[in-house]
Amino acid sequence: MTSLDYAQMFRLDDRHAVVVGCGGIGAEIAAGLAAQGARVTCLDKDPATAEAARGRLPDGQARGHTAYPVDVLDESALDVLADQLGDVDVLVLTAAVNVRKQLLDYSGEEFDRVVGLNLRGTFNAVRAFGSGMARRGSGSIITLTSIRALVVEPGQGVYAATKAGVMQLVRTLAAELGPQGVRVNAVAPGVVETPLTRQIRDDEAWGRAYAEKSALGRWARPEEMVGAVCWLASDAASFVTGSQVMVDGGWTAIDGRFTPPTG
């Protein structure tokens, strides 16, 4: 007989989930994890953003949902908070930044800022919370990468390099933490309607071109990233590690932006 309870395998009851980066997609992920029964801690550099995400969660006081400000580039603050929060079963990392410029126009400061948050921030957060998971012998770590981990366009070079780098960290962490029972995976969104993509969607031709690139012919909504994250967090994905789940509407599956005649 199977050891999985098929009726409950997607549930996260009695688990503590930490979401790092709670604006936009992160806020939806926090809400989704809570809806599956998890006790959620919302972390963000901006205290108001963390608290706003926590405020959306059902039965916040009764369920013990919490919110804290923290900068993932502050290693000591992360370590203190990780000790304060105690056992963490699920860690979701969404914090990232992009500077859209061609590479030859990039400044050193801009390069360091993008690489610092996207790569070093991921490293810092995993080190702070992953060690406890390894000691306990269980846990699920989920990072958000991007279609840019696989495909690029002008102006996305440094961001794309960091997202590809995060995926290599995911694979290495899966190999290193797997023997301790910790799974590490990534979710790669396509183009999503968030405040960060407003510049693109405000340009009618640019926004339409992005929509038409996917097989579904539209942009994603932030809540459409939640299902993949909750699955990876749950027992339903108990044998999934080192993987990158594409939630891109078929963007990376399609060759080119032209449909040739087939008749």
Short mmCIF file of C-alpha atoms in Angstrom, two decimals:
data_model
loop_
_atom_site.label_atom_id
_atom_site.label_comp_id
_atom_site.label_asym_id
_atom_site.label_seq_id
_atom_site.Cartn_x
_atom_site.Cartn_y
_atom_site.Cartn_z
CA MET A 1 0.00 0.00 0.00
CA THR A 2 1.11 3.56 -0.65
CA SER A 3 2.42 5.61 2.25
CA LEU A 4 0.89 8.75 0.72
CA ASP A 5 -2.58 9.83 1.73
CA TYR A 6 -3.92 10.90 -1.63
CA ALA A 7 -6.70 12.91 -0.01
CA GLN A 8 -4.19 14.98 1.99
CA MET A 9 -0.97 14.95 -0.02
CA PHE A 10 -1.32 18.55 -1.21
CA ARG A 11 -2.10 19.85 2.28
CA LEU A 12 0.45 21.72 4.41
CA ASP A 13 -1.19 21.47 7.81
CA ASP A 14 1.16 21.74 10.81
CA ARG A 15 3.99 23.06 8.61
CA HIS A 16 5.78 26.36 8.97
CA ALA A 17 6.42 28.17 5.67
CA VAL A 18 8.66 31.22 5.31
CA VAL A 19 8.21 33.44 2.26
CA VAL A 20 11.07 35.84 1.52
CA GLY A 21 9.92 38.74 -0.66
CA CYS A 22 6.20 39.37 -0.12
CA GLY A 23 5.27 41.89 -2.77
CA GLY A 24 3.34 40.86 -5.88
CA ILE A 25 3.85 37.14 -6.55
CA GLY A 26 5.23 36.60 -3.04
CA ALA A 27 2.02 37.85 -1.43
CA GLU A 28 -0.02 35.43 -3.53
CA ILE A 29 2.29 32.56 -2.63
CA ALA A 30 1.95 33.35 1.07
CA ALA A 31 -1.84 33.33 0.72
CA GLY A 32 -1.76 30.04 -1.18
CA LEU A 33 0.44 28.31 1.38
CA ALA A 34 -1.82 29.51 4.18
CA ALA A 35 -4.90 28.25 2.32
CA GLN A 36 -3.31 24.79 2.26
CA GLY A 37 -2.96 24.89 6.04
CA ALA A 38 0.58 26.20 6.56
CA ARG A 39 1.55 28.66 9.25
CA VAL A 40 3.22 31.41 7.24
CA THR A 41 5.94 33.90 8.12
CA CYS A 42 6.16 36.83 5.68
CA LEU A 43 9.60 38.41 5.30
CA ASP A 44 10.42 41.49 3.28
CA LYS A 45 12.91 44.34 3.41
CA ASP A 46 9.93 46.71 3.56
CA PRO A 47 8.02 46.23 6.85
CA ALA A 48 4.76 47.47 5.33
CA THR A 49 4.96 44.95 2.50
CA ALA A 50 5.57 42.08 4.90
CA GLU A 51 2.72 43.17 7.15
CA ALA A 52 0.33 43.68 4.23
CA ALA A 53 0.98 40.13 3.02
CA ARG A 54 0.42 38.77 6.53
CA GLY A 55 -2.79 40.75 6.82
CA ARG A 56 -4.27 38.88 3.86
CA LEU A 57 -3.83 35.47 5.46
CA PRO A 58 -6.86 33.69 6.90
CA ASP A 59 -7.24 33.43 10.68
CA GLY A 60 -3.92 35.21 11.15
CA GLN A 61 -3.94 35.48 14.93
CA ALA A 62 -5.33 32.00 15.55
CA ARG A 63 -3.01 30.34 13.06
CA GLY A 64 0.11 32.19 14.20
CA HIS A 65 0.99 33.88 10.91
CA THR A 66 3.73 36.47 11.41
CA ALA A 67 5.61 39.18 9.51
CA TYR A 68 9.11 40.60 9.96
CA PRO A 69 11.31 43.06 8.08
CA VAL A 70 14.66 41.64 7.00
CA ASP A 71 17.27 42.37 4.35
CA VAL A 72 18.55 39.15 2.76
CA LEU A 73 21.91 40.85 2.25
CA ASP A 74 22.27 41.24 6.03
CA GLU A 75 23.64 37.82 6.98
CA SER A 76 23.69 38.39 10.73
CA ALA A 77 20.09 39.63 10.78
CA LEU A 78 19.00 36.59 8.77
CA ASP A 79 20.77 34.23 11.15
CA VAL A 80 19.18 35.87 14.20
CA LEU A 81 15.73 35.70 12.63
CA ALA A 82 16.19 32.07 11.58
CA ASP A 83 17.01 31.17 15.19
CA GLN A 84 14.04 33.20 16.43
CA LEU A 85 11.56 31.55 14.06
CA GLY A 86 12.51 28.00 15.02
CA ASP A 87 11.66 25.04 12.82
CA VAL A 88 10.93 25.91 9.18
CA ASP A 89 9.47 23.26 6.88
CA VAL A 90 9.11 25.30 3.67
CA LEU A 91 11.26 28.20 2.42
CA VAL A 92 10.15 30.20 -0.63
CA LEU A 93 12.49 32.81 -2.12
CA THR A 94 11.04 35.45 -4.45
CA ALA A 95 13.18 38.55 -3.79
CA ALA A 96 14.92 39.79 -6.94
CA VAL A 97 15.77 42.95 -8.86
CA ASN A 98 16.37 43.75 -12.51
CA VAL A 99 18.05 46.66 -14.27
CA ARG A 100 16.99 46.54 -17.90
CA LYS A 101 20.00 47.77 -19.87
CA GLN A 102 22.25 46.44 -22.57
CA LEU A 103 25.43 45.00 -21.11
CA LEU A 104 27.79 47.64 -22.46
CA ASP A 105 25.68 50.32 -20.79
CA TYR A 106 25.69 48.65 -17.38
CA SER A 107 27.56 50.32 -14.54
CA GLY A 108 29.55 48.30 -12.05
CA GLU A 109 27.18 49.42 -9.28
CA GLU A 110 24.16 48.18 -11.23
CA PHE A 111 25.85 44.85 -11.92
CA ASP A 112 26.69 44.40 -8.24
CA ARG A 113 23.14 45.34 -7.19
CA VAL A 114 21.47 42.75 -9.43
CA VAL A 115 23.98 39.99 -8.72
CA GLY A 116 24.00 40.87 -5.02
CA LEU A 117 20.28 40.51 -4.38
CA ASN A 118 19.48 37.75 -6.85
CA LEU A 119 22.44 35.46 -6.20
CA ARG A 120 23.93 36.45 -2.85
CA GLY A 121 20.51 37.00 -1.34
CA THR A 122 19.46 33.49 -2.35
CA PHE A 123 22.69 32.07 -0.95
CA ASN A 124 22.27 33.94 2.34
CA ALA A 125 18.66 32.89 2.86
CA VAL A 126 19.28 29.24 2.04
CA ARG A 127 22.26 29.15 4.37
CA ALA A 128 20.28 30.74 7.20
CA PHE A 129 17.22 28.48 6.98
CA GLY A 130 18.48 25.39 5.14
CA SER A 131 20.89 24.32 7.84
CA GLY A 132 18.03 23.76 10.28
CA MET A 133 16.16 21.71 7.70
CA ALA A 134 19.23 19.55 7.17
CA ARG A 135 19.62 18.97 10.90
CA ARG A 136 15.97 17.91 11.22
CA GLY A 137 16.12 15.73 8.12
CA SER A 138 13.29 17.31 6.14
CA GLY A 139 12.26 20.43 4.30
CA SER A 140 11.38 21.97 0.94
CA ILE A 141 13.19 24.99 -0.50
CA ILE A 142 11.66 26.70 -3.53
CA THR A 143 13.21 29.59 -5.42
CA LEU A 144 11.68 31.67 -8.18
CA THR A 145 13.84 31.74 -11.26
CA SER A 146 12.49 32.93 -14.63
CA ILE A 147 12.19 32.09 -18.28
CA ARG A 148 15.34 34.24 -18.45
CA ALA A 149 17.25 31.36 -16.88
CA LEU A 150 16.82 29.69 -20.29
CA VAL A 151 16.17 32.35 -22.92
CA VAL A 152 17.30 35.97 -23.17
CA GLU A 153 16.69 39.20 -25.03
CA PRO A 154 18.59 42.50 -25.24
CA GLY A 155 18.62 44.30 -21.94
CA GLN A 156 18.17 41.20 -19.78
CA GLY A 157 21.73 39.91 -19.65
CA VAL A 158 22.68 40.37 -15.99
CA TYR A 159 19.25 39.38 -14.71
CA ALA A 160 19.30 36.30 -16.93
CA ALA A 161 22.77 35.36 -15.73
CA THR A 162 21.65 35.55 -12.10
CA LYS A 163 18.55 33.46 -12.71
CA ALA A 164 20.61 30.80 -14.50
CA GLY A 165 23.04 30.99 -11.59
CA VAL A 166 20.24 30.52 -9.07
CA MET A 167 19.18 27.40 -10.94
CA GLN A 168 22.69 26.01 -10.66
CA LEU A 169 22.58 26.72 -6.94
CA VAL A 170 19.28 24.81 -6.81
CA ARG A 171 20.81 21.80 -8.52
CA THR A 172 23.86 21.84 -6.27
CA LEU A 173 21.77 22.27 -3.13
CA ALA A 174 19.53 19.40 -4.23
CA ALA A 175 22.61 17.19 -4.50
CA GLU A 176 24.11 18.34 -1.21
CA LEU A 177 20.93 18.39 0.91
CA GLY A 178 19.13 15.43 -0.61
CA PRO A 179 20.86 12.90 1.69
CA GLN A 180 19.48 14.93 4.64
CA GLY A 181 15.92 14.74 3.29
CA VAL A 182 15.72 18.32 2.03
CA ARG A 183 14.29 18.96 -1.43
CA VAL A 184 15.31 22.04 -3.45
CA ASN A 185 13.48 23.18 -6.58
CA ALA A 186 12.65 26.25 -8.65
CA VAL A 187 9.57 27.72 -10.27
CA ALA A 188 10.26 29.70 -13.45
CA PRO A 189 7.53 32.24 -14.24
CA GLY A 190 6.97 33.64 -17.68
CA VAL A 191 5.67 37.16 -18.12
CA VAL A 192 3.48 38.06 -15.15
CA GLU A 193 1.23 41.06 -14.51
CA THR A 194 3.00 42.72 -11.59
CA PRO A 195 4.04 46.32 -10.85
CA LEU A 196 7.55 45.41 -12.02
CA THR A 197 6.28 44.69 -15.55
CA ARG A 198 4.06 47.78 -15.80
CA GLN A 199 6.59 49.47 -18.11
CA ILE A 200 6.19 46.67 -20.64
CA ARG A 201 2.42 46.42 -20.46
CA ASP A 202 2.05 50.20 -20.80
CA ASP A 203 3.68 49.92 -24.24
CA GLU A 204 0.88 48.37 -26.33
CA ALA A 205 3.11 46.77 -28.97
CA TRP A 206 5.60 45.47 -26.41
CA GLY A 207 2.92 44.08 -24.12
CA ARG A 208 1.07 42.43 -27.01
CA ALA A 209 4.26 40.84 -28.35
CA TYR A 210 4.96 39.27 -24.95
CA ALA A 211 1.39 37.98 -24.70
CA GLU A 212 1.49 36.47 -28.17
CA LYS A 213 4.80 34.69 -27.53
CA SER A 214 3.19 32.17 -25.19
CA ALA A 215 1.05 29.28 -26.34
CA LEU A 216 -1.84 30.66 -24.29
CA GLY A 217 -1.62 34.09 -25.91
CA ARG A 218 -1.72 36.15 -22.74
CA TRP A 219 0.20 37.31 -19.69
CA ALA A 220 0.09 35.32 -16.46
CA ARG A 221 -1.61 36.55 -13.32
CA PRO A 222 0.44 36.45 -10.09
CA GLU A 223 -1.85 33.86 -8.53
CA GLU A 224 -1.08 31.44 -11.35
CA MET A 225 2.38 30.88 -9.84
CA VAL A 226 0.91 29.61 -6.56
CA GLY A 227 -0.09 26.09 -7.60
CA ALA A 228 3.40 25.05 -8.60
CA VAL A 229 4.89 26.40 -5.38
CA CYS A 230 2.31 24.70 -3.17
CA TRP A 231 2.83 21.43 -5.03
CA LEU A 232 6.60 21.57 -4.57
CA ALA A 233 6.11 22.37 -0.88
CA SER A 234 3.81 19.39 -0.33
CA ASP A 235 4.14 15.63 -0.04
CA ALA A 236 2.71 15.38 -3.56
CA ALA A 237 6.21 16.37 -4.77
CA SER A 238 8.07 14.11 -2.31
CA PHE A 239 10.35 12.69 -5.05
CA VAL A 240 10.92 15.98 -6.89
CA THR A 241 14.22 17.78 -6.32
CA GLY A 242 16.71 19.67 -8.46
CA SER A 243 13.94 20.59 -10.89
CA GLN A 244 12.81 23.81 -12.53
CA VAL A 245 9.06 23.93 -13.10
CA MET A 246 8.19 26.17 -16.03
CA VAL A 247 5.04 28.22 -15.42
CA ASP A 248 5.37 30.24 -18.59
CA GLY A 249 2.29 29.50 -20.69
CA GLY A 250 4.45 27.55 -23.13
CA TRP A 251 6.86 30.44 -23.80
CA THR A 252 10.02 28.30 -23.74
CA ALA A 253 8.34 25.44 -25.63
CA ILE A 254 7.63 27.44 -28.78
CA ASP A 255 10.18 28.09 -31.49
CA GLY A 256 9.95 31.67 -32.69
CA ARG A 257 7.13 34.18 -32.84
CA PHE A 258 5.69 33.30 -36.24
CA THR A 259 3.16 30.60 -37.09
CA PRO A 260 4.05 29.27 -40.53
CA PRO A 261 1.41 27.94 -42.97
CA THR A 262 0.91 24.20 -42.59
CA GLY A 263 -1.62 23.52 -45.33
#
